[in-house]
Short mmCIF file of C-alpha atoms in Angstrom, two decimals:
data_model
loop_
_atom_site.label_atom_id
_atom_site.label_comp_id
_atom_site.label_asym_id
_atom_site.label_seq_id
_atom_site.Cartn_x
_atom_site.Cartn_y
_atom_site.Cartn_z
CA MET G 16 -3.90 -90.41 56.22
CA LYS G 17 -2.17 -89.45 53.10
CA THR G 18 -3.12 -86.34 51.18
CA PHE G 19 -2.69 -86.34 47.49
CA MET G 20 -2.29 -83.08 45.46
CA LYS G 21 -3.41 -82.81 41.90
CA ASN G 22 -0.71 -82.26 39.34
CA PRO G 23 -0.69 -78.65 37.99
CA LEU G 24 -1.66 -78.00 34.38
CA PRO G 25 1.24 -78.32 32.11
CA HIS G 26 2.71 -74.87 30.91
CA LYS G 27 2.30 -74.32 27.20
CA GLY G 28 4.78 -71.72 25.74
CA ILE G 29 4.69 -69.87 22.37
CA SER G 30 6.79 -71.56 19.88
CA PRO G 31 9.83 -69.69 18.61
CA VAL G 32 8.44 -69.69 15.08
CA ILE G 33 5.19 -67.96 16.05
CA ALA G 34 7.04 -65.41 18.20
CA SER G 35 9.28 -64.55 15.29
CA ILE G 36 6.30 -64.07 13.00
CA ILE G 37 4.57 -61.77 15.50
CA LEU G 38 7.73 -59.70 15.95
CA VAL G 39 8.12 -59.31 12.21
CA LEU G 40 4.50 -58.16 11.89
CA ILE G 41 4.97 -55.56 14.65
CA VAL G 42 8.10 -54.22 13.00
CA ILE G 43 6.37 -54.02 9.62
CA SER G 44 3.39 -52.21 11.17
CA LEU G 45 5.56 -49.67 12.96
CA SER G 46 7.64 -49.10 9.85
CA GLY G 47 4.52 -48.47 7.80
CA ALA G 48 3.16 -45.99 10.32
CA TYR G 49 6.50 -44.19 10.38
CA LEU G 50 6.60 -43.99 6.61
CA VAL G 51 3.06 -42.61 6.49
CA PHE G 52 3.90 -40.00 9.15
CA THR G 53 7.14 -38.91 7.53
CA GLY G 54 5.46 -38.81 4.14
CA ARG G 55 2.71 -36.55 5.39
CA LEU G 56 5.25 -34.35 7.20
CA ALA G 57 7.35 -34.06 4.08
CA SER G 58 4.26 -33.24 2.02
CA THR G 59 3.24 -30.51 4.50
CA GLN G 60 6.75 -29.07 4.56
CA THR G 61 6.90 -29.11 0.78
CA ALA G 62 3.54 -27.33 0.49
CA ALA G 63 4.64 -24.70 3.03
CA ALA G 64 7.92 -24.19 1.20
CA GLU G 65 6.12 -23.86 -2.12
CA GLN G 66 3.67 -21.34 -0.64
CA GLN G 67 6.51 -19.32 0.88
CA ALA G 68 8.41 -19.41 -2.39
CA SER G 69 5.28 -18.26 -4.20
CA GLN G 70 4.85 -15.37 -1.77
CA VAL G 71 8.48 -14.35 -2.12
CA GLN G 72 8.18 -14.58 -5.89
CA LYS G 73 5.05 -12.44 -5.82
CA LEU G 74 6.68 -9.84 -3.59
CA THR G 75 9.73 -9.61 -5.79
CA THR G 76 7.74 -9.42 -9.01
CA THR G 77 4.98 -7.03 -7.86
CA ILE G 78 7.00 -3.86 -8.39
CA PHE G 79 6.15 -0.45 -9.75
CA SER G 80 7.50 3.00 -10.49
CA VAL G 81 6.15 6.50 -9.92
CA GLY G 82 5.40 8.06 -13.28
CA ASP G 83 3.64 11.29 -14.16
CA ILE G 84 2.90 13.98 -11.55
CA ALA G 85 0.10 16.42 -12.37
CA GLY G 86 -2.55 18.20 -10.34
CA GLN G 87 -3.54 15.92 -7.47
CA SER G 88 -2.58 12.82 -9.46
CA VAL G 89 0.37 10.45 -9.24
CA GLY G 90 0.86 7.99 -12.09
CA ILE G 91 1.90 4.45 -11.16
CA GLU G 92 3.33 1.93 -13.64
CA ASN G 93 3.37 -1.79 -12.84
CA ILE G 94 6.78 -2.98 -14.04
CA GLY G 95 6.49 -6.38 -12.35
CA SER G 96 4.94 -9.66 -13.44
CA GLU G 97 2.07 -9.79 -10.92
CA ASP G 98 -1.06 -7.67 -10.52
CA LEU G 99 -0.51 -4.61 -8.33
CA GLU G 100 -3.21 -4.03 -5.71
CA LEU G 101 -3.62 -0.26 -5.47
CA ASN G 102 -5.33 -0.33 -2.07
CA SER G 103 -2.21 -1.93 -0.59
CA LEU G 104 0.01 1.06 -1.34
CA ARG G 105 1.04 3.80 1.10
CA VAL G 106 1.72 7.36 -0.04
CA THR G 107 3.69 9.82 2.09
CA LEU G 108 4.96 13.39 1.85
CA ASP G 109 8.01 13.96 4.03
CA GLY G 110 7.11 10.77 5.89
CA ALA G 111 3.52 11.79 6.70
CA THR G 112 0.72 9.70 5.21
CA VAL G 113 -1.28 11.23 2.36
CA ASN G 114 -4.74 9.88 1.61
CA TYR G 115 -5.57 8.85 -1.93
CA THR G 116 -8.47 7.49 -3.91
CA MET G 117 -8.51 4.61 -6.42
CA ASP G 118 -8.89 0.95 -5.63
CA GLY G 119 -8.46 -2.00 -7.93
CA THR G 120 -5.45 -3.49 -9.64
CA ILE G 121 -2.92 -2.60 -12.30
CA GLU G 122 -1.93 -5.48 -14.51
CA PRO G 123 1.73 -6.02 -15.43
CA GLY G 124 2.92 -3.44 -17.93
CA GLN G 125 -0.09 -1.18 -17.34
CA ARG G 126 -0.49 2.24 -15.70
CA GLY G 127 -2.86 3.58 -13.05
CA THR G 128 -3.45 6.86 -11.25
CA LEU G 129 -3.66 7.69 -7.55
CA THR G 130 -5.59 10.88 -6.75
CA LEU G 131 -4.18 12.47 -3.60
CA THR G 132 -6.26 14.39 -1.08
CA GLY G 133 -5.33 16.75 1.75
CA LEU G 134 -2.39 18.52 0.11
CA TRP G 135 -3.50 21.74 1.85
CA MET G 136 -2.13 20.27 5.10
CA PHE G 137 1.45 20.37 3.82
CA GLY G 138 1.73 23.89 2.48
CA PRO G 139 3.53 25.10 -0.64
CA GLY G 140 7.12 24.11 -1.31
CA GLU G 141 9.21 21.04 -2.10
CA HIS G 142 8.38 17.72 -0.48
CA ALA G 143 9.64 14.14 -0.68
CA LEU G 144 6.91 11.96 -2.20
CA ARG G 145 7.16 8.20 -1.59
CA VAL G 146 4.88 5.40 -2.72
CA SER G 147 5.45 2.12 -0.85
CA GLY G 148 4.21 -1.41 -1.45
CA ALA G 149 4.86 -4.76 0.22
CA ALA G 150 8.41 -5.14 -1.04
CA LYS G 151 9.06 -2.09 -3.16
CA SER G 152 8.97 1.69 -2.87
CA ASP G 153 9.69 4.52 -5.25
CA SER G 154 10.22 8.17 -4.41
CA THR G 155 10.64 11.52 -6.08
CA THR G 156 10.76 15.19 -5.13
CA VAL G 157 7.62 17.18 -5.86
CA ARG G 158 6.47 20.74 -5.42
CA VAL G 159 3.15 21.47 -3.73
CA LYS G 160 1.84 24.80 -4.96
CA PRO G 161 -1.39 26.79 -4.91
CA ASN G 162 -3.60 26.06 -7.87
CA PRO G 163 -2.32 28.56 -10.46
CA ASP G 164 -5.68 28.82 -12.22
CA GLU G 165 -7.33 32.10 -11.24
CA LEU G 166 -4.89 32.75 -8.37
CA ALA G 167 -5.43 36.40 -7.35
CA LEU G 168 -3.38 36.61 -4.13
CA ASP G 169 -0.73 34.30 -2.63
CA MET G 170 0.70 35.75 0.57
CA ARG G 171 2.77 33.18 2.51
CA PHE G 172 4.36 35.39 5.22
CA ASN G 173 7.67 33.52 5.20
CA GLU G 174 9.86 36.64 5.19
CA GLY G 175 10.27 36.52 8.98
CA GLY G 176 11.52 40.11 9.12
CA GLY G 177 11.04 43.60 7.72
CA THR G 178 7.71 45.20 6.86
CA THR G 179 7.00 43.63 3.45
CA ALA G 180 4.95 40.48 2.80
CA SER G 181 5.39 39.23 -0.77
CA ASP G 182 2.51 38.24 -3.01
CA PHE G 183 3.49 35.24 -5.16
CA SER G 184 0.58 35.62 -7.57
CA GLU G 185 1.05 37.32 -10.93
CA ASN G 186 -0.73 40.39 -9.53
CA ASN G 187 2.28 41.22 -7.30
CA ASN G 188 0.13 42.75 -4.57
CA ASP G 189 2.90 42.84 -1.98
CA GLY G 190 1.68 43.68 1.51
CA THR G 191 2.94 46.13 4.11
CA LEU G 192 2.93 45.37 7.85
CA LYS G 193 1.36 48.31 9.68
CA ASN G 194 1.51 49.76 13.20
CA GLY G 195 4.07 47.42 14.67
CA THR G 196 2.74 44.11 13.31
CA VAL G 197 5.39 41.52 14.18
CA TRP G 198 6.56 38.17 12.84
CA SER G 199 6.07 34.92 14.70
CA ALA G 200 6.45 31.17 14.18
CA GLY G 201 3.72 30.16 11.75
CA LYS G 202 1.94 27.08 10.55
CA PHE G 203 4.55 26.89 7.79
CA GLY G 204 7.69 28.92 8.38
CA THR G 205 6.70 32.28 9.83
CA ALA G 206 3.40 34.16 10.18
CA VAL G 207 2.20 37.64 11.09
CA SER G 208 1.08 38.32 14.65
CA PHE G 209 -1.62 40.93 15.33
CA ASP G 210 -2.22 42.57 18.71
CA GLY G 211 -5.95 43.16 18.14
CA THR G 212 -5.56 46.90 18.71
CA ASP G 213 -4.23 48.45 15.51
CA ASP G 214 -2.04 45.85 13.74
CA TYR G 215 -2.83 44.78 10.18
CA VAL G 216 -1.36 44.14 6.73
CA THR G 217 -2.47 46.18 3.73
CA ALA G 218 -1.92 45.46 0.04
CA ALA G 219 -3.11 46.63 -3.36
CA ASP G 220 -6.29 44.98 -4.62
CA SER G 221 -5.32 44.54 -8.27
CA GLY G 222 -6.82 41.44 -9.85
CA LEU G 223 -9.05 40.45 -6.93
CA PRO G 224 -12.54 39.03 -7.64
CA THR G 225 -15.07 41.70 -8.59
CA GLY G 226 -18.80 41.90 -9.23
CA ASN G 227 -20.57 38.65 -8.42
CA GLY G 228 -17.80 36.44 -9.75
CA ALA G 229 -16.46 33.20 -8.33
CA LEU G 230 -14.47 33.58 -5.13
CA SER G 231 -12.41 31.36 -2.82
CA VAL G 232 -10.48 32.62 0.21
CA GLU G 233 -8.25 30.50 2.43
CA ALA G 234 -6.08 31.19 5.47
CA TRP G 235 -4.44 29.45 8.40
CA ILE G 236 -5.45 31.23 11.60
CA LYS G 237 -4.60 30.92 15.28
CA PRO G 238 -6.91 33.38 17.05
CA SER G 239 -6.28 34.60 20.58
CA VAL G 240 -9.90 35.75 20.95
CA LEU G 241 -13.10 34.81 19.13
CA SER G 242 -13.53 38.03 17.20
CA GLY G 243 -11.82 40.10 14.53
CA TYR G 244 -11.47 40.38 10.76
CA ILE G 245 -9.21 37.91 8.96
CA VAL G 246 -9.36 39.11 5.32
CA SER G 247 -11.36 41.96 3.81
CA TYR G 248 -11.46 44.16 0.73
CA GLY G 249 -13.88 46.47 -1.10
CA ASP G 250 -15.29 49.92 -0.50
CA GLY G 251 -16.39 49.07 3.05
CA VAL G 252 -19.44 51.33 2.84
CA THR G 253 -21.96 50.30 0.17
CA ASN G 254 -24.11 47.21 0.64
CA GLY G 255 -22.82 44.24 -1.34
CA LYS G 256 -19.64 45.97 -2.45
CA TRP G 257 -17.15 44.53 -0.03
CA PHE G 258 -16.09 41.12 1.23
CA GLU G 259 -14.93 40.08 4.68
CA ILE G 260 -14.29 36.81 6.50
CA GLN G 261 -14.08 37.16 10.24
CA MET G 262 -14.33 35.59 13.67
CA HIS G 263 -17.62 36.49 15.36
CA GLY G 264 -18.20 36.12 19.09
CA VAL G 265 -21.74 34.78 18.58
CA TYR G 266 -21.82 33.16 15.13
CA GLY G 267 -18.27 31.78 14.93
CA LEU G 268 -16.63 31.93 11.51
CA VAL G 269 -18.69 34.21 9.25
CA VAL G 270 -18.62 35.92 5.86
CA SER G 271 -20.24 39.23 5.05
CA PHE G 272 -20.70 41.27 1.88
CA GLY G 273 -21.46 44.32 3.95
CA GLY G 274 -24.50 46.30 4.97
CA SER G 275 -28.21 45.60 5.40
CA GLY G 276 -29.35 42.32 3.85
CA CYS G 277 -25.76 41.34 3.03
CA ASP G 278 -24.48 40.95 6.57
CA ILE G 279 -23.31 37.97 8.65
CA LEU G 280 -23.46 34.64 6.87
CA PRO G 281 -22.72 32.24 9.74
CA SER G 282 -20.85 28.97 9.31
CA GLY G 283 -22.19 27.62 12.59
CA VAL G 284 -18.72 26.50 13.65
CA SER G 285 -16.66 28.11 16.39
CA ILE G 286 -12.90 28.18 15.94
CA PRO G 287 -10.98 27.34 19.14
CA THR G 288 -8.49 29.86 20.44
CA ASN G 289 -4.73 29.30 20.40
CA GLN G 290 -4.94 26.47 17.87
CA TRP G 291 -4.12 26.49 14.18
CA ARG G 292 -7.12 26.00 11.90
CA HIS G 293 -7.38 26.03 8.11
CA VAL G 294 -10.43 28.01 6.99
CA VAL G 295 -11.91 28.34 3.51
CA ALA G 296 -14.90 30.33 2.24
CA THR G 297 -15.98 29.91 -1.36
CA LYS G 298 -18.85 30.92 -3.64
CA PRO G 299 -19.69 30.22 -7.30
CA SER G 300 -19.98 32.87 -9.97
CA GLY G 301 -23.41 34.50 -10.10
CA SER G 302 -24.40 33.07 -6.72
CA SER G 303 -24.62 34.43 -3.19
CA VAL G 304 -24.32 30.99 -1.54
CA VAL G 305 -21.13 30.78 0.53
CA SER G 306 -19.70 27.39 1.56
CA PHE G 307 -17.44 27.02 4.59
CA TYR G 308 -14.67 24.48 5.14
CA VAL G 309 -12.59 24.02 8.29
CA ASP G 310 -9.52 21.78 8.25
CA GLY G 311 -10.52 20.38 4.89
CA ALA G 312 -14.05 19.37 5.91
CA PHE G 313 -17.23 21.00 4.64
CA VAL G 314 -19.20 22.47 7.55
CA SER G 315 -22.10 24.48 6.10
CA SER G 316 -23.47 26.82 3.44
CA ALA G 317 -25.32 30.10 3.88
CA SER G 318 -26.69 32.90 1.73
CA PRO G 319 -27.84 36.46 2.52
CA SER G 320 -31.55 37.16 2.81
CA SER G 321 -31.44 40.04 0.36
CA CYS G 322 -28.23 41.17 -1.26
CA THR G 323 -26.96 42.24 -4.65
CA ILE G 324 -23.30 41.27 -4.61
CA ASN G 325 -21.13 43.63 -6.61
CA LEU G 326 -17.63 43.48 -5.14
CA THR G 327 -15.85 46.74 -5.85
CA PRO G 328 -12.20 47.02 -4.81
CA ALA G 329 -11.67 50.56 -3.61
CA ASP G 330 -9.57 50.83 -0.47
CA ASN G 331 -6.91 48.12 -0.69
CA LEU G 332 -6.90 44.62 0.75
CA LYS G 333 -6.70 44.28 4.53
CA ILE G 334 -5.49 41.27 6.50
CA GLY G 335 -6.33 41.48 10.20
CA LYS G 336 -8.69 44.44 9.83
CA HIS G 337 -12.12 45.61 8.60
CA PRO G 338 -11.98 47.39 5.19
CA THR G 339 -12.53 50.83 6.69
CA THR G 340 -13.38 50.76 10.41
CA GLY G 341 -11.10 50.14 13.38
CA SER G 342 -11.99 46.50 14.05
CA TYR G 343 -8.99 44.17 14.26
CA PHE G 344 -7.95 40.52 14.57
CA LYS G 345 -5.91 39.31 17.54
CA GLY G 346 -3.73 36.28 16.94
CA LEU G 347 -1.65 34.74 14.13
CA VAL G 348 -2.45 34.56 10.42
CA ASP G 349 -0.53 32.54 7.83
CA GLU G 350 -0.83 31.48 4.17
CA VAL G 351 -3.58 33.79 2.88
CA ARG G 352 -4.80 33.16 -0.67
CA ILE G 353 -7.64 34.46 -2.81
CA PHE G 354 -8.81 32.76 -6.02
CA LYS G 355 -11.15 33.95 -8.76
CA ALA G 356 -12.66 30.46 -8.88
CA THR G 357 -14.68 28.08 -6.72
CA TYR G 358 -12.39 25.54 -5.08
CA THR G 359 -12.71 22.97 -2.34
CA PRO G 360 -9.67 22.64 -0.03
CA ASP G 361 -8.43 19.61 -1.97
CA GLN G 362 -8.44 21.66 -5.17
CA LEU G 363 -6.48 24.57 -3.73
CA TYR G 364 -3.15 22.79 -4.15
CA VAL G 365 -1.57 20.86 -7.00
CA LEU G 366 1.53 18.72 -7.49
CA GLU G 367 4.32 19.04 -10.00
CA ARG G 368 7.62 17.22 -10.24
CA VAL G 369 10.62 19.32 -9.31
#
């Protein structure tokens, strides 16, 4: 028996014309996609380049110069063509950052002022002041000095030898190192070192605050023990007629105007031993309220329960000792100043251009 197979379906191919058309369409589609991609890429690159150029232009045109120097203020002039953002600046003295106040902007061609704080940390003398921005800095040499207004005593202890400690105020109350007081490395330069037994510095009391006038006293101290007198002057006997700032074993840093009702105004802060601390006690004229500052920060105020303050210089200034009795400070003392005015630590020092 014969078997018959059906003929397969005939194969129908794509005509060359249609294939060519399809190929052309694919090429056109791919070319269009490529052009869109490259166009977007070029647009992105152009935008990035324009932004970078704008930033570079802004950096090179936002420039300034340090102008006037007075008090705690540094004048800044915008000599560029873009606004100067003051909060973007950095101020340094000898490479160490100095805090300042004033935000906002200075428009091109205009001036602004930065008010510096914390100058007490740097001590008197010449320093390199630099103000830096994003792409520009300007520097100058300045002198940090005690506020000259009402300066009654300015004893820096930088002699480093001999028995004389110079007073740089106009009162010229030079001090004398007594009983073997020695020199030592200080907070700034050298300092005096007291043994706590009989060492002290004495000086004339000409021009020191009297009566119930304004008073500010500052010193850098590095106590070895938590007791002893830092600075004192007055008659040392009559209530209200002498001043003393001291370390107290119970009350920490204290001020006293002497005698019953005038004694022991506590700050409530204890000064650590063998570490440098900047201490300030200040009171307004006609007031018995004493304010205490340690390392630039306000810590407390106190006033005597019953006291008529009438400071009466009588027996020379003492540094490291009670006005009259044998009570002494053990440790290092540096940079002692007395002002006939009420100052906060930031007001104790001012800037001037050298």
